[in-house]
Amino acid sequence: MPKKATLLKNIPSDRARYISGSKNTFPQLGDTVQLDQGFTDKNGKAMVLAYKIDSAGNLEWEIEVYECELSPEI
């Protein structure tokens, strides 16, 4: 089962990419996201590629999230 976490902060739009569904469902504080690959930004800070998924399991948004912007895995 894919790992998930909750967003602890709103993510700036320059770190989000719309995939499908409603563009009005931009990822927000409190949303549950599915975690994918970890990486580091240009300054060496830990980040995670994550996806906001709708109730049917479809990918809506791809977001680049700093680890400190995520809750512990749920």
Short mmCIF file of C-alpha atoms in Angstrom, two decimals:
data_model
loop_
_atom_site.label_atom_id
_atom_site.label_comp_id
_atom_site.label_asym_id
_atom_site.label_seq_id
_atom_site.Cartn_x
_atom_site.Cartn_y
_atom_site.Cartn_z
CA MET A 1 0.00 0.00 0.00
CA PRO A 2 1.38 3.46 -0.89
CA LYS A 3 2.55 5.67 1.96
CA LYS A 4 0.44 8.72 2.79
CA ALA A 5 0.78 11.86 4.88
CA THR A 6 -1.16 15.04 5.62
CA LEU A 7 -0.09 18.47 4.41
CA LEU A 8 0.86 20.72 7.32
CA LYS A 9 1.15 23.83 5.14
CA ASN A 10 -0.30 25.22 1.94
CA ILE A 11 2.02 24.50 -0.99
CA PRO A 12 3.03 27.37 -3.30
CA SER A 13 1.65 27.05 -6.83
CA ASP A 14 5.14 26.94 -8.35
CA ARG A 15 5.65 23.55 -6.68
CA ALA A 16 2.38 22.03 -7.96
CA ARG A 17 1.50 20.59 -11.35
CA TYR A 18 -2.09 19.91 -12.39
CA ILE A 19 -2.64 16.41 -13.80
CA SER A 20 -6.41 15.87 -14.15
CA GLY A 21 -9.79 16.37 -12.53
CA SER A 22 -10.81 19.74 -11.12
CA LYS A 23 -8.27 22.56 -11.08
CA ASN A 24 -10.32 23.98 -8.19
CA THR A 25 -9.08 21.22 -5.87
CA PHE A 26 -5.58 22.68 -5.42
CA PRO A 27 -3.72 20.90 -2.58
CA GLN A 28 -4.32 22.62 0.77
CA LEU A 29 -3.43 22.40 4.43
CA GLY A 30 -4.94 19.21 5.87
CA ASP A 31 -5.17 17.29 2.58
CA THR A 32 -3.95 13.70 2.53
CA VAL A 33 -1.36 13.07 -0.17
CA GLN A 34 0.26 9.90 -1.50
CA LEU A 35 4.04 9.94 -1.13
CA ASP A 36 6.37 8.95 -3.94
CA GLN A 37 10.06 9.64 -4.38
CA GLY A 38 12.32 11.59 -2.04
CA PHE A 39 14.93 14.03 -3.34
CA THR A 40 16.83 17.16 -2.30
CA ASP A 41 16.35 20.72 -3.51
CA LYS A 42 19.22 22.85 -4.85
CA ASN A 43 20.16 23.76 -1.25
CA GLY A 44 20.22 20.16 -0.04
CA LYS A 45 16.88 20.26 1.85
CA ALA A 46 14.88 17.02 1.88
CA MET A 47 11.78 17.00 -0.33
CA VAL A 48 9.20 14.45 -1.44
CA LEU A 49 7.27 14.11 -4.68
CA ALA A 50 3.64 13.61 -3.63
CA TYR A 51 0.24 13.32 -5.29
CA LYS A 52 -3.19 14.61 -4.35
CA ILE A 53 -5.64 11.86 -5.27
CA ASP A 54 -9.42 12.14 -5.61
CA SER A 55 -11.94 9.81 -3.98
CA ALA A 56 -11.92 7.52 -7.05
CA GLY A 57 -8.13 7.10 -6.82
CA ASN A 58 -7.28 9.37 -9.76
CA LEU A 59 -4.22 11.62 -9.62
CA GLU A 60 -5.19 15.30 -9.51
CA TRP A 61 -2.01 17.15 -8.61
CA GLU A 62 1.71 16.40 -8.42
CA ILE A 63 3.43 18.47 -5.74
CA GLU A 64 6.97 18.94 -4.50
CA VAL A 65 6.82 19.08 -0.71
CA TYR A 66 9.50 19.70 1.91
CA GLU A 67 9.51 16.92 4.51
CA CYS A 68 8.78 19.54 7.21
CA GLU A 69 5.50 20.35 5.39
CA LEU A 70 4.21 16.79 5.95
CA SER A 71 2.82 15.00 8.97
CA PRO A 72 4.31 11.65 9.96
CA GLU A 73 3.12 8.91 7.62
CA ILE A 74 -0.46 7.76 8.13
#
